[in-house]
Coordinates of C-alpha atoms in Angstrom, one line a residue:
Chain A
M19 CA 141.7 66.4 69.8
S20 CA 143.7 63.5 68.9
S21 CA 147.1 64.0 67.2
G22 CA 147.0 61.5 64.6
T23 CA 144.2 60.8 62.1
Y24 CA 142.4 57.6 62.0
R25 CA 143.8 54.9 59.9
P26 CA 142.4 51.5 59.4
E27 CA 144.9 48.8 60.3
P28 CA 146.1 47.0 58.3
L29 CA 145.7 49.2 55.2
L30 CA 143.6 47.7 52.4
P31 CA 145.4 47.1 49.1
L32 CA 144.8 49.9 46.6
T33 CA 143.7 47.5 43.9
Y34 CA 141.6 44.5 44.3
C35 CA 139.9 41.8 42.2
Q36 CA 137.5 39.4 43.7
S37 CA 138.3 35.8 42.8
E38 CA 135.5 34.1 44.3
P39 CA 132.2 35.7 45.7
H40 CA 131.3 35.5 49.4
P41 CA 128.9 32.9 50.3
P42 CA 125.6 34.2 51.8
A43 CA 125.7 34.2 55.7
P44 CA 122.7 33.7 58.1
P45 CA 121.6 36.8 59.9
P46 CA 123.3 37.4 63.3
L47 CA 121.6 35.7 66.1
V48 CA 119.3 38.0 68.2
D49 CA 118.3 36.7 71.7
R50 CA 114.6 36.6 71.6
G51 CA 114.0 35.1 75.0
C52 CA 111.3 36.4 77.3
F53 CA 113.9 37.2 80.1
N54 CA 116.1 39.1 77.7
W55 CA 113.2 41.1 76.4
L56 CA 112.1 42.1 79.9
R57 CA 115.7 43.1 80.7
R58 CA 116.2 45.1 77.5
N59 CA 112.8 46.9 77.5
L60 CA 111.7 47.3 81.2
F61 CA 114.8 46.9 83.4
P62 CA 117.9 48.2 81.4
N63 CA 119.3 50.2 84.3
W64 CA 118.1 51.1 87.9
R65 CA 116.3 54.3 87.0
Q66 CA 114.2 52.6 84.3
S67 CA 113.7 49.6 86.5
L68 CA 112.3 52.0 89.3
L69 CA 110.0 53.7 86.8
S70 CA 108.8 50.3 85.5
I71 CA 108.0 49.0 89.0
L72 CA 106.3 52.3 89.9
I73 CA 104.1 52.3 86.8
F74 CA 103.2 48.6 87.3
S75 CA 102.3 48.9 90.8
L76 CA 100.0 51.9 89.8
L77 CA 98.3 49.8 87.1
A78 CA 98.0 46.8 89.4
G79 CA 96.3 48.8 92.1
T80 CA 93.9 50.3 89.6
A81 CA 93.2 46.8 88.1
W82 CA 92.7 45.4 91.6
H83 CA 90.1 48.2 92.4
L84 CA 88.3 47.7 89.2
A85 CA 88.3 44.0 89.6
R86 CA 87.0 44.2 93.2
F87 CA 84.2 46.6 92.1
L88 CA 83.2 44.9 88.8
L89 CA 83.7 41.3 89.8
V90 CA 84.6 40.4 93.4
D91 CA 82.1 42.5 95.3
A92 CA 79.5 42.7 92.4
V93 CA 75.9 41.5 92.9
W94 CA 74.8 39.1 90.3
W95 CA 71.3 38.0 91.3
G96 CA 68.3 39.8 92.5
D97 CA 64.8 41.2 91.5
T98 CA 65.0 44.7 93.1
G99 CA 67.3 47.4 94.4
E100 CA 67.1 45.5 97.7
A101 CA 69.7 43.0 96.6
C102 CA 72.3 45.8 96.0
R103 CA 71.9 47.8 99.2
P104 CA 74.7 47.3 101.7
S105 CA 72.5 46.0 104.5
D106 CA 74.9 43.8 106.5
G107 CA 77.9 46.2 106.2
R108 CA 79.6 44.2 103.5
P109 CA 81.0 46.3 100.6
V110 CA 78.7 46.4 97.5
G111 CA 80.2 46.5 94.1
A112 CA 78.6 46.7 90.7
C113 CA 75.0 45.7 90.6
W114 CA 74.8 43.4 87.6
A115 CA 71.4 42.2 88.7
F116 CA 70.1 45.6 87.6
I117 CA 71.5 45.2 84.1
A118 CA 70.2 41.7 83.9
D119 CA 66.7 42.9 84.9
R120 CA 66.6 45.8 82.5
Y121 CA 68.7 44.6 79.5
K122 CA 65.8 44.3 77.2
Y123 CA 64.9 47.9 77.7
F124 CA 68.6 48.8 77.0
I125 CA 68.4 47.0 73.7
Y126 CA 64.9 47.5 72.5
G127 CA 63.8 50.7 74.3
S128 CA 59.9 50.8 74.2
Y129 CA 59.6 48.8 70.9
P130 CA 56.5 46.8 71.2
L131 CA 57.0 43.3 72.7
D132 CA 55.3 41.4 69.9
Q133 CA 57.2 43.2 67.2
R134 CA 60.7 42.7 68.8
W135 CA 61.4 39.9 66.3
R136 CA 62.0 42.5 63.7
V137 CA 64.7 44.0 65.7
N138 CA 66.3 40.6 66.3
T139 CA 66.0 39.8 62.5
F140 CA 67.7 43.2 61.8
F141 CA 70.5 42.4 64.3
I142 CA 70.9 38.9 62.8
A143 CA 71.0 40.3 59.2
G144 CA 73.5 42.8 60.4
G145 CA 75.7 40.1 62.1
L146 CA 75.6 38.0 58.9
G147 CA 76.5 41.0 56.8
L148 CA 79.5 41.8 59.1
A149 CA 80.6 38.2 59.0
Y150 CA 80.4 38.4 55.2
L151 CA 82.5 41.6 55.2
L152 CA 85.2 39.9 57.2
W153 CA 85.4 37.0 54.8
P154 CA 88.2 38.1 52.5
R155 CA 87.6 35.7 49.6
A156 CA 83.9 35.8 49.7
P157 CA 82.0 35.4 46.3
F158 CA 80.4 38.4 44.8
R159 CA 82.3 40.6 47.1
R160 CA 81.7 43.9 45.4
L161 CA 77.9 43.4 45.1
G162 CA 78.0 42.1 48.8
L163 CA 79.8 45.1 50.0
T164 CA 77.3 47.5 48.6
L165 CA 74.5 45.4 50.0
V166 CA 75.8 45.3 53.5
I167 CA 77.1 48.9 53.6
V168 CA 74.2 50.7 51.8
A169 CA 71.2 48.5 51.3
L170 CA 71.1 46.8 54.6
P171 CA 70.9 49.9 57.0
L172 CA 68.3 51.5 54.6
T173 CA 66.1 48.5 54.3
G174 CA 66.7 47.8 58.0
F175 CA 65.4 51.2 58.7
I176 CA 62.1 50.6 56.6
F177 CA 61.8 47.1 58.1
L178 CA 61.9 48.4 61.7
S179 CA 59.6 51.4 61.1
G180 CA 57.1 49.3 59.4
W181 CA 55.3 49.2 56.0
D182 CA 51.8 48.5 55.9
A183 CA 51.7 47.2 52.3
V184 CA 53.8 44.2 53.1
G185 CA 51.8 43.6 56.4
L186 CA 54.5 45.1 58.8
P187 CA 52.6 47.4 61.2
D188 CA 54.0 50.8 61.8
V189 CA 56.2 51.2 64.9
P190 CA 56.5 55.0 65.5
T191 CA 60.1 55.9 66.2
N192 CA 59.2 57.5 69.5
L193 CA 58.8 53.9 70.8
W194 CA 62.2 53.0 69.4
G195 CA 65.1 53.2 71.9
G196 CA 68.2 51.6 73.4
L197 CA 71.1 50.1 71.6
M198 CA 68.9 49.4 68.6
V199 CA 68.4 53.2 67.9
T200 CA 72.1 53.6 68.4
I201 CA 73.0 51.0 65.9
V202 CA 70.4 52.0 63.3
V203 CA 71.4 55.6 63.5
A204 CA 75.1 54.9 63.3
A205 CA 74.6 52.3 60.5
V206 CA 72.2 54.6 58.4
G207 CA 74.5 57.6 59.2
I208 CA 77.7 55.8 58.0
A209 CA 75.8 54.4 55.0
T210 CA 74.7 57.7 53.8
A211 CA 77.4 60.0 55.0
L212 CA 80.2 58.1 53.0
P213 CA 78.7 58.6 49.7
V214 CA 77.5 62.2 50.4
G215 CA 81.0 62.9 51.8
I216 CA 82.6 61.5 48.5
L217 CA 80.4 63.7 46.3
L218 CA 81.1 66.8 48.4
A219 CA 84.9 66.2 48.4
L220 CA 84.7 65.9 44.5
G221 CA 82.4 68.8 44.4
R222 CA 84.9 71.0 46.3
R223 CA 87.7 70.1 43.7
S224 CA 85.2 70.7 40.7
H225 CA 86.1 73.3 38.0
L226 CA 82.3 74.1 37.9
V227 CA 82.0 77.2 40.2
I228 CA 78.5 76.6 41.4
V229 CA 79.1 73.0 42.4
R230 CA 82.3 74.1 44.2
W231 CA 80.6 76.9 46.1
L232 CA 77.7 74.7 47.0
S233 CA 80.1 72.0 48.2
I234 CA 82.1 74.4 50.3
G235 CA 79.0 75.7 52.0
L236 CA 77.7 72.2 52.7
I237 CA 81.1 71.3 54.0
E238 CA 81.9 74.4 56.1
L239 CA 78.4 75.0 57.6
P240 CA 78.2 71.8 59.6
R241 CA 81.8 71.9 60.4
G242 CA 81.5 75.2 61.8
V243 CA 78.8 74.6 64.4
P244 CA 78.6 71.9 67.0
L245 CA 76.6 68.7 66.4
V246 CA 74.0 69.8 68.9
T247 CA 73.1 72.8 66.8
V248 CA 73.0 70.7 63.7
L249 CA 70.5 68.4 65.4
F250 CA 68.4 71.3 66.6
M251 CA 68.4 72.8 63.1
A252 CA 67.4 69.4 61.5
N253 CA 64.7 69.0 64.2
T254 CA 63.1 72.5 64.0
M255 CA 64.2 73.9 60.7
L256 CA 64.1 71.0 58.3
P257 CA 60.3 70.9 58.3
L258 CA 60.2 74.7 57.3
F259 CA 62.1 74.0 54.1
L260 CA 60.0 71.2 53.0
P261 CA 56.6 71.6 51.4
T262 CA 53.7 71.7 53.9
G263 CA 52.3 68.4 54.6
L264 CA 55.6 66.6 54.3
N265 CA 56.6 66.4 57.9
P266 CA 59.3 63.8 58.3
D267 CA 59.6 61.6 61.2
K268 CA 61.7 62.9 64.2
L269 CA 64.4 60.2 63.8
V270 CA 64.6 60.8 60.1
R271 CA 65.1 64.5 60.7
A272 CA 68.0 63.6 63.3
L273 CA 69.5 61.2 60.8
V274 CA 69.6 63.9 58.1
G275 CA 71.4 66.2 60.6
I276 CA 73.9 63.5 61.6
T277 CA 74.5 62.4 58.1
F278 CA 75.4 66.0 56.9
F279 CA 77.5 66.6 60.0
A280 CA 79.5 63.4 59.4
A281 CA 79.6 64.0 55.7
A282 CA 81.2 67.3 56.1
Y283 CA 84.0 65.8 58.0
L284 CA 84.3 62.9 55.7
A285 CA 84.5 65.1 52.6
E286 CA 87.4 67.0 54.1
I287 CA 89.2 63.7 54.9
I288 CA 88.5 62.3 51.4
R289 CA 89.7 65.5 49.8
G290 CA 92.9 65.0 51.7
G291 CA 93.1 61.6 50.2
L292 CA 92.4 63.0 46.7
Q293 CA 95.2 65.5 47.0
A294 CA 97.6 62.6 47.8
I295 CA 97.1 61.2 44.3
P296 CA 99.7 62.4 41.9
R297 CA 98.7 64.2 38.7
G298 CA 100.3 61.5 36.6
Q299 CA 97.3 59.2 37.6
Y300 CA 94.8 61.7 36.1
E301 CA 97.1 62.1 33.1
A302 CA 97.4 58.3 32.5
A303 CA 93.7 57.9 32.8
S304 CA 93.0 60.8 30.4
A305 CA 95.5 59.3 27.9
L306 CA 93.6 56.0 28.0
G307 CA 90.5 58.1 27.1
L308 CA 88.6 57.6 30.4
G309 CA 86.1 60.4 31.2
Y310 CA 85.8 62.1 34.6
W311 CA 83.6 59.7 36.4
K312 CA 85.3 56.7 35.1
T313 CA 88.6 58.2 36.0
M314 CA 87.3 58.9 39.5
V315 CA 85.6 55.7 40.2
L316 CA 88.1 53.3 38.8
I317 CA 91.5 55.2 39.4
I318 CA 91.4 58.0 41.7
L319 CA 88.9 57.2 44.5
P320 CA 90.1 53.5 45.2
Q321 CA 93.5 55.1 45.8
A322 CA 92.2 58.2 47.7
L323 CA 89.9 56.2 49.9
K324 CA 92.8 53.8 50.8
V325 CA 94.9 56.7 52.1
A326 CA 91.8 58.0 54.0
V327 CA 90.8 54.7 55.7
P328 CA 92.2 55.3 59.1
N329 CA 90.6 58.7 59.3
I330 CA 87.3 57.5 57.8
V331 CA 87.1 54.9 60.6
S332 CA 87.9 57.6 63.1
I333 CA 84.9 59.7 61.9
N334 CA 82.6 56.6 61.9
I335 CA 83.7 55.9 65.5
G336 CA 83.0 59.5 66.4
L337 CA 79.6 59.2 64.7
F338 CA 78.6 56.1 66.7
K339 CA 79.4 57.9 69.9
D340 CA 77.7 61.1 68.8
T341 CA 74.4 59.2 68.7
S342 CA 74.2 59.8 72.4
L343 CA 73.5 63.4 71.6
L344 CA 70.1 62.4 70.1
L345 CA 68.6 62.6 73.6
I346 CA 68.4 66.3 73.3
V347 CA 66.0 66.1 70.4
G348 CA 64.0 63.6 72.3
I349 CA 65.2 60.3 70.8
F350 CA 66.0 57.6 73.3
D351 CA 69.4 56.2 72.3
F352 CA 71.2 53.6 74.3
L353 CA 72.8 55.9 76.8
S354 CA 69.4 57.6 77.5
T355 CA 67.8 54.3 78.2
I356 CA 70.5 53.8 81.0
E357 CA 69.9 57.3 82.2
T358 CA 66.2 56.5 82.5
A359 CA 66.6 53.2 84.1
R360 CA 69.1 54.2 86.7
I361 CA 66.7 56.7 88.5
D362 CA 64.0 53.9 88.5
P363 CA 62.9 53.8 92.3
R364 CA 62.4 50.0 92.2
W365 CA 66.3 49.9 91.7
A366 CA 67.3 52.6 94.1
A367 CA 70.7 51.6 95.4
P368 CA 74.0 53.3 95.8
T369 CA 76.0 51.7 93.0
I370 CA 73.3 51.6 90.3
S371 CA 74.5 54.7 88.5
T372 CA 78.1 53.6 88.4
T373 CA 77.0 50.1 87.3
G374 CA 75.0 51.7 84.4
Y375 CA 77.7 53.8 83.2
A376 CA 80.2 51.0 83.6
F377 CA 77.9 48.9 81.4
A378 CA 77.6 51.7 78.8
A379 CA 81.3 52.0 78.8
V380 CA 81.8 48.4 78.1
V381 CA 79.2 48.4 75.3
Y382 CA 80.4 51.6 73.7
F383 CA 84.1 50.4 73.9
S384 CA 83.2 47.0 72.4
F385 CA 81.6 48.5 69.4
C386 CA 84.2 51.3 68.8
F387 CA 87.2 49.0 69.4
G388 CA 85.5 46.5 67.0
M389 CA 85.3 49.3 64.4
S390 CA 88.8 50.3 65.0
R391 CA 90.0 46.7 64.5
Y392 CA 87.9 46.3 61.3
G393 CA 89.6 49.5 60.0
A394 CA 93.0 48.0 60.8
L395 CA 91.9 44.9 59.0
I396 CA 90.9 46.9 55.9
E397 CA 94.2 48.6 55.8
R398 CA 96.1 45.4 56.1
R399 CA 94.1 43.8 53.4
L400 CA 94.4 46.9 51.1
S401 CA 98.1 47.0 51.4
R402 CA 98.5 43.3 50.9
D403 CA 96.2 43.5 47.8
H404 CA 98.2 46.3 46.3
G405 CA 101.4 44.3 46.7
R406 CA 103.2 46.6 49.0
Chain B
M23 CA 89.8 51.2 10.9
A24 CA 89.0 54.6 9.8
V25 CA 88.9 57.4 12.4
T26 CA 87.0 60.0 10.4
K27 CA 83.9 59.5 8.4
T28 CA 86.0 59.4 5.3
P29 CA 88.9 56.9 5.1
I30 CA 92.4 58.3 5.5
P31 CA 94.4 58.2 2.3
A32 CA 97.7 56.2 2.8
N33 CA 99.8 59.3 2.2
S34 CA 98.0 61.5 4.7
F35 CA 99.3 63.0 7.8
A36 CA 99.0 61.5 11.3
V37 CA 99.5 64.9 13.0
Q38 CA 99.4 68.4 11.6
V39 CA 100.3 71.4 13.7
R40 CA 99.9 75.0 12.4
E41 CA 101.0 78.1 14.2
L42 CA 100.5 76.5 17.6
S43 CA 101.2 78.8 20.7
K44 CA 100.9 78.2 24.3
W45 CA 101.5 80.2 27.3
F46 CA 102.0 79.3 31.0
G47 CA 100.9 82.6 32.6
N48 CA 103.2 85.1 30.8
F49 CA 105.7 82.6 29.8
Q50 CA 105.4 81.5 26.0
V51 CA 106.2 77.8 26.2
L52 CA 105.3 77.1 22.6
N53 CA 105.9 79.7 19.9
R54 CA 104.2 79.2 16.5
I55 CA 104.9 75.6 16.0
D56 CA 104.4 74.2 12.5
L57 CA 104.8 70.4 12.1
D58 CA 103.6 67.7 9.9
I59 CA 104.1 64.1 10.9
S60 CA 103.2 61.4 8.3
V61 CA 101.2 58.2 9.1
G62 CA 103.8 55.6 10.2
E63 CA 106.7 58.1 10.7
K64 CA 109.0 57.8 13.7
V65 CA 110.0 61.2 14.9
V66 CA 112.4 62.0 17.8
I67 CA 112.0 65.4 19.4
C68 CA 115.1 66.6 21.4
G69 CA 116.1 69.8 22.9
P70 CA 117.2 71.3 26.2
S71 CA 114.9 71.2 29.2
G72 CA 112.3 73.9 29.1
S73 CA 112.3 74.1 25.3
G74 CA 108.6 73.0 25.2
K75 CA 109.1 69.5 23.7
S76 CA 107.1 67.8 26.4
T77 CA 104.4 70.4 26.2
L78 CA 104.1 70.0 22.4
I79 CA 103.3 66.3 22.7
R80 CA 101.0 66.7 25.6
C81 CA 99.1 69.2 23.4
I82 CA 98.8 66.4 20.7
N83 CA 96.8 64.2 23.0
Q84 CA 95.1 67.2 24.8
L85 CA 96.7 66.7 28.1
E86 CA 97.5 70.5 27.8
P87 CA 95.2 73.0 26.3
F88 CA 96.7 75.5 23.9
E89 CA 95.7 79.0 23.3
S90 CA 96.2 79.6 19.6
G91 CA 97.0 77.7 16.4
R92 CA 95.5 74.6 15.0
L93 CA 96.1 70.9 15.5
H94 CA 94.8 68.1 13.4
V95 CA 95.2 64.3 14.2
H96 CA 94.3 62.1 11.4
G97 CA 92.5 64.8 9.7
V98 CA 90.3 65.8 12.8
E99 CA 90.5 69.1 14.2
M100 CA 91.3 68.8 18.0
S101 CA 89.4 71.7 19.0
G102 CA 86.3 70.5 17.0
A103 CA 83.3 68.4 17.9
R104 CA 83.8 66.6 21.2
K105 CA 82.7 63.2 19.9
D106 CA 85.2 63.2 17.0
V107 CA 88.0 64.3 19.3
Q108 CA 87.2 61.6 21.8
M109 CA 87.3 59.1 19.1
V110 CA 90.7 60.3 17.8
K111 CA 92.1 60.5 21.3
Q112 CA 91.5 56.8 21.7
Q113 CA 93.9 56.4 18.8
I114 CA 96.7 58.1 20.6
G115 CA 98.7 56.1 23.1
M116 CA 101.1 57.8 25.7
V117 CA 104.0 56.5 27.6
F118 CA 105.1 58.8 30.4
Q119 CA 108.4 59.4 32.1
H120 CA 107.2 58.3 35.4
F121 CA 105.3 55.4 33.9
N122 CA 102.0 56.5 35.7
L123 CA 100.8 52.9 36.2
F124 CA 97.8 52.6 38.4
P125 CA 99.3 51.2 41.6
H126 CA 96.1 49.7 43.0
L127 CA 95.7 47.5 40.0
S128 CA 97.6 44.4 38.8
V129 CA 99.7 44.5 35.6
M130 CA 96.8 42.7 33.8
E131 CA 94.2 45.0 35.3
N132 CA 96.1 48.0 34.2
C133 CA 96.2 46.6 30.7
V134 CA 92.5 45.5 30.5
L135 CA 91.0 48.7 32.1
G136 CA 91.2 50.9 28.9
P137 CA 90.0 48.3 26.4
M138 CA 87.1 47.2 28.6
T139 CA 85.9 50.7 29.7
V140 CA 86.7 52.8 26.7
R141 CA 86.8 50.3 23.7
G142 CA 84.0 48.2 25.1
L143 CA 85.8 44.8 24.9
S144 CA 84.7 42.0 27.0
R145 CA 87.0 40.9 29.7
R146 CA 87.9 37.8 27.8
Q147 CA 88.7 39.8 24.7
A148 CA 90.6 42.4 26.6
E149 CA 92.6 39.8 28.4
D150 CA 93.6 38.2 25.1
V151 CA 94.7 41.6 23.8
A152 CA 96.7 42.3 27.0
D153 CA 98.3 38.8 26.8
H154 CA 99.5 39.6 23.3
Y155 CA 101.0 42.9 24.2
L156 CA 102.6 41.8 27.4
A157 CA 104.2 39.0 25.5
R158 CA 105.2 41.6 22.9
V159 CA 107.1 43.5 25.6
R160 CA 108.3 40.3 27.1
I161 CA 106.7 40.7 30.6
S162 CA 103.9 38.1 30.4
E163 CA 105.2 36.3 33.6
Q164 CA 104.6 39.5 35.7
A165 CA 100.8 39.8 34.7
S166 CA 99.5 39.1 38.1
K167 CA 101.9 41.3 40.0
F168 CA 101.3 44.8 41.1
P169 CA 103.4 47.8 39.7
G170 CA 105.0 48.3 43.1
Q171 CA 106.7 44.9 42.8
L172 CA 108.3 45.6 39.6
S173 CA 111.5 47.3 38.6
G174 CA 111.4 50.6 36.8
G175 CA 112.3 49.1 33.4
Q176 CA 109.6 46.4 33.9
Q177 CA 107.1 49.0 34.9
Q178 CA 107.8 51.1 31.8
R179 CA 107.3 48.1 29.6
V180 CA 104.0 47.4 31.3
A181 CA 103.1 51.1 30.6
I182 CA 104.0 50.5 27.0
A183 CA 101.9 47.4 26.8
R184 CA 99.0 49.3 28.5
A185 CA 99.2 51.9 25.8
L186 CA 99.4 49.3 23.0
C187 CA 96.3 47.5 24.4
M188 CA 94.2 50.5 23.2
E189 CA 95.6 49.6 19.7
P190 CA 96.6 53.1 19.0
K191 CA 97.6 54.4 15.6
I192 CA 100.0 57.0 17.2
L193 CA 102.2 56.5 20.2
L194 CA 103.7 59.4 22.1
F195 CA 106.7 58.8 24.3
D196 CA 107.5 61.6 27.0
E197 CA 111.0 60.9 28.0
P198 CA 110.5 57.2 28.6
T199 CA 114.0 56.4 29.8
S200 CA 114.8 59.5 31.9
A201 CA 113.6 58.1 35.1
L202 CA 115.3 54.8 34.7
D203 CA 118.5 53.4 36.0
P204 CA 121.1 53.2 33.3
E205 CA 121.0 49.3 33.4
M206 CA 117.3 49.5 32.4
V207 CA 117.4 52.1 29.7
K208 CA 118.5 49.4 27.2
E209 CA 115.6 47.2 27.7
I210 CA 113.1 50.0 27.0
L211 CA 115.1 51.3 23.9
D212 CA 115.1 47.7 22.6
T213 CA 111.2 47.4 23.1
M214 CA 110.7 50.7 21.3
T215 CA 113.0 49.8 18.5
D216 CA 111.0 46.6 18.1
L217 CA 107.8 48.6 18.0
A218 CA 109.1 50.8 15.3
R219 CA 109.1 48.0 13.0
D220 CA 105.3 48.2 12.8
G221 CA 103.4 50.7 10.9
I222 CA 102.6 52.7 14.1
T223 CA 103.4 56.5 14.1
M224 CA 105.9 57.2 16.9
I225 CA 106.6 60.6 18.4
C226 CA 109.4 60.4 21.1
V227 CA 110.7 63.0 23.2
T228 CA 114.1 61.6 24.3
H229 CA 117.7 62.4 24.8
E230 CA 118.7 58.9 23.5
M231 CA 120.6 60.0 20.4
G232 CA 121.7 56.5 19.7
F233 CA 118.0 55.5 19.4
A234 CA 117.3 58.6 17.3
R235 CA 120.1 57.7 14.9
Q236 CA 119.0 54.2 14.6
V237 CA 115.0 54.5 14.6
A238 CA 114.0 58.0 13.6
D239 CA 112.9 59.0 10.2
R240 CA 113.4 62.6 11.3
V241 CA 114.9 64.3 14.2
I242 CA 113.4 67.7 15.6
F243 CA 115.3 70.1 17.6
M244 CA 113.4 72.5 19.7
D245 CA 114.7 75.4 21.7
K246 CA 112.8 78.1 23.6
G247 CA 109.4 76.9 22.4
Q248 CA 110.3 76.9 18.7
I249 CA 111.3 74.3 16.2
V250 CA 114.8 75.2 15.3
E251 CA 115.9 72.3 13.1
V252 CA 114.3 69.3 11.5
N253 CA 116.3 66.7 9.5
R254 CA 116.9 63.1 8.7
P255 CA 119.1 61.6 11.5
D256 CA 122.0 60.9 9.1
V257 CA 122.1 64.5 8.2
F258 CA 121.1 65.9 11.5
F259 CA 124.1 64.4 13.3
K260 CA 126.6 65.2 10.7
I261 CA 125.9 68.9 9.7
Q262 CA 123.9 71.2 11.9
S263 CA 122.8 74.4 10.1
N264 CA 121.9 76.0 13.5
E265 CA 124.4 77.1 16.0
R266 CA 122.1 76.2 18.9
T267 CA 121.6 72.7 17.6
R268 CA 125.5 72.4 17.4
Q269 CA 126.0 73.4 20.9
F270 CA 123.2 71.1 22.2
L271 CA 124.8 68.3 20.5
A272 CA 128.3 69.1 21.5
N273 CA 127.2 69.1 25.1
L274 CA 125.6 65.7 25.0
V275 CA 127.8 62.9 26.2
R276 CA 126.4 60.5 23.7

C-alpha cells in the first residue's frame, strides 16, 4: 500500500526519433565454472545442501555395497560351485565363474553344438544390420531399412529353424533357447507387429464399416487381456482355427500371439500419431490428386510415425522384456535358461541365484537401454532432417 | 492438352455450377448456386465469413461433397465416372489459407511429389518443372530448405509453386493472404497478379479488394450461401445494386 504510484526516473521524452541504431552487444557472461554449477544446483542454501549430502551418502552406500558384491568379493574363476562356497569364512560375492561356465547355454540354449555357427551368423548379420541403421548417410538407406527391419528377422528365423532344400538341417524350436530365442522373438515380433499395427490403426479410422469393426476387435481383444492369456490362446487355440494337418510350430504360435499383442498397442499409439496430423495435410494431398494409399504412405504416416516414435520404442522395449513370459508355454528364453542353470546341483552355492539374476538384469538392461538410445537417435535425426 | 475425349472449344467454360446446394447438418451452407466461369477468367469471390465462399471453391475440386445440383469442370460432370473426375481434378490446383505444405519434405520434395506420383514424371523432369515454377515465384534459393524454416509469405509462395507444378488449368485460392503478416501480403498478391497474366483460370476467395480491382474480370459477392451480386470490378466497386453488398463494402477498411 504505497502512497505514490511508480514513476520511472527520469521520465522518458514523449517523442523520440532514433538517429543511430544500437550496435549488437554480446550476451551477458554466465559463469559456467564447475564450482559455480555445484553451488547453484546442489548447495544453494543449508537445507538444500543437507538434502544433497544425505542423498549422496545414500547413493554412495548403495554403490559401495553393489561394487563389493559384484566386483570386490566376486569369484572369477572355478569349475564347480565349490569355488563359490564361503569355506574359509571370507565373504563371497557374485559367482561370475558360474556365468563363465554356463554362458554358452545362456546364449544358445540346447541348440545343437555343430549348428551353432548358424546362430553366430545370425548375430553377426544382425550386428551389421544395426551398424548400417546407425550410419546416417548410408547408401540405399530406404532399401536397407526394409531389409534390416523386416527381411533380416524373417530370413533369420528360417535360417535358424532350417530348410532341407538348401541343405540346412532342421533344428526343432524346442532345442532353441537362451538369449537367441529372446532376440529372435523380439526381432520377429517388432518386424511383424509394426506393419500390422499400422494397418490396424488405419483400419480403425477407415470409412469402411467392416474394416473398422474388424480393426477395433483386433485391437481391443488383445489389449483387454493379459499377455499370458494371449500366449495360452495362441498356443492352444490357434491350431483349432487352422485346417487340420497344419500344425504350426510352438514358437511360431507364440510369435503370432506376441505379434498381435504388440500390434494392438502399437495400433493405438500410431492412431494417436495419425490424429495429430492436421486436416490440411489430407486436403493438400487430395488437391494434388493423391489417392488414399499414396496420401498415407507419402504424407500422413511419415509425420504420424515421427510423433509416435517415443511410444513405439517403449512398446518395443516392453515386447523385448515380455519374451520372458514365453516360459509358460514351454519355450526356453534367456531368463528361463538362467532359471534352469541356477538350480543345477553342480553349481550349488549361496550366491548363484543372485548372480544369475544380476547377470540377467545387466543383459536385459543393456538391450533395453540400447533400444531407448536408438529411439532417441531416431528422434534427433528426424527433427534435424525436418529442419526444426 | 485436352481433358475430355473431345477437345474443349476455346470459348467454353472452365467451371459451370447449376443449382448447387450443400448442407452441414441442418445448416444450408450453399443455396442453389448458379455460376459460369470461362476458361482463362480471373474471378474474385468475396463476402462475409460464413457466407459459403470457401465451401463453394472446395466443392469445385471435390474437397467437399455437395448434396444437390450439378458441377461441370471443363465439361466433365464432377459426379460422373471416377476416372474422368480424377483426370479433371489433376487440372485444378489449390492454394490454402494455411499453406498446408508437407512439413516433413523439403521445398523441392513438396514440389516434385505431385508431378512424380500423379503425373508420372521422372525425378529429373519433375525437378526441372519445379525449378521453373520456384523461379517463377522467386524462391529458387530456398529449394533445399524445409517449410518450417521459411516465413509465412515464403511458405505461401512455395505452396503456389507446388500447385503450379501440376500445371493446372484452374487455380483455386482459398484466402491465400489471410494467415499472413501484413508485410507479407504484398509479395503474395504480386505473385498472384503475375500469374494472372497467363491464360490460367483463377478463382480467388479473398478480401483484398485492391487485388480484385486490379486483376479480376468479375467480382462475385456471396452472402448466406447465395450469390448476391456479380459484376465487373469497375462497376462492382462504383455502384452496388444490392443493399447487402453496399454494407459489406462500406465495412471494409480498404
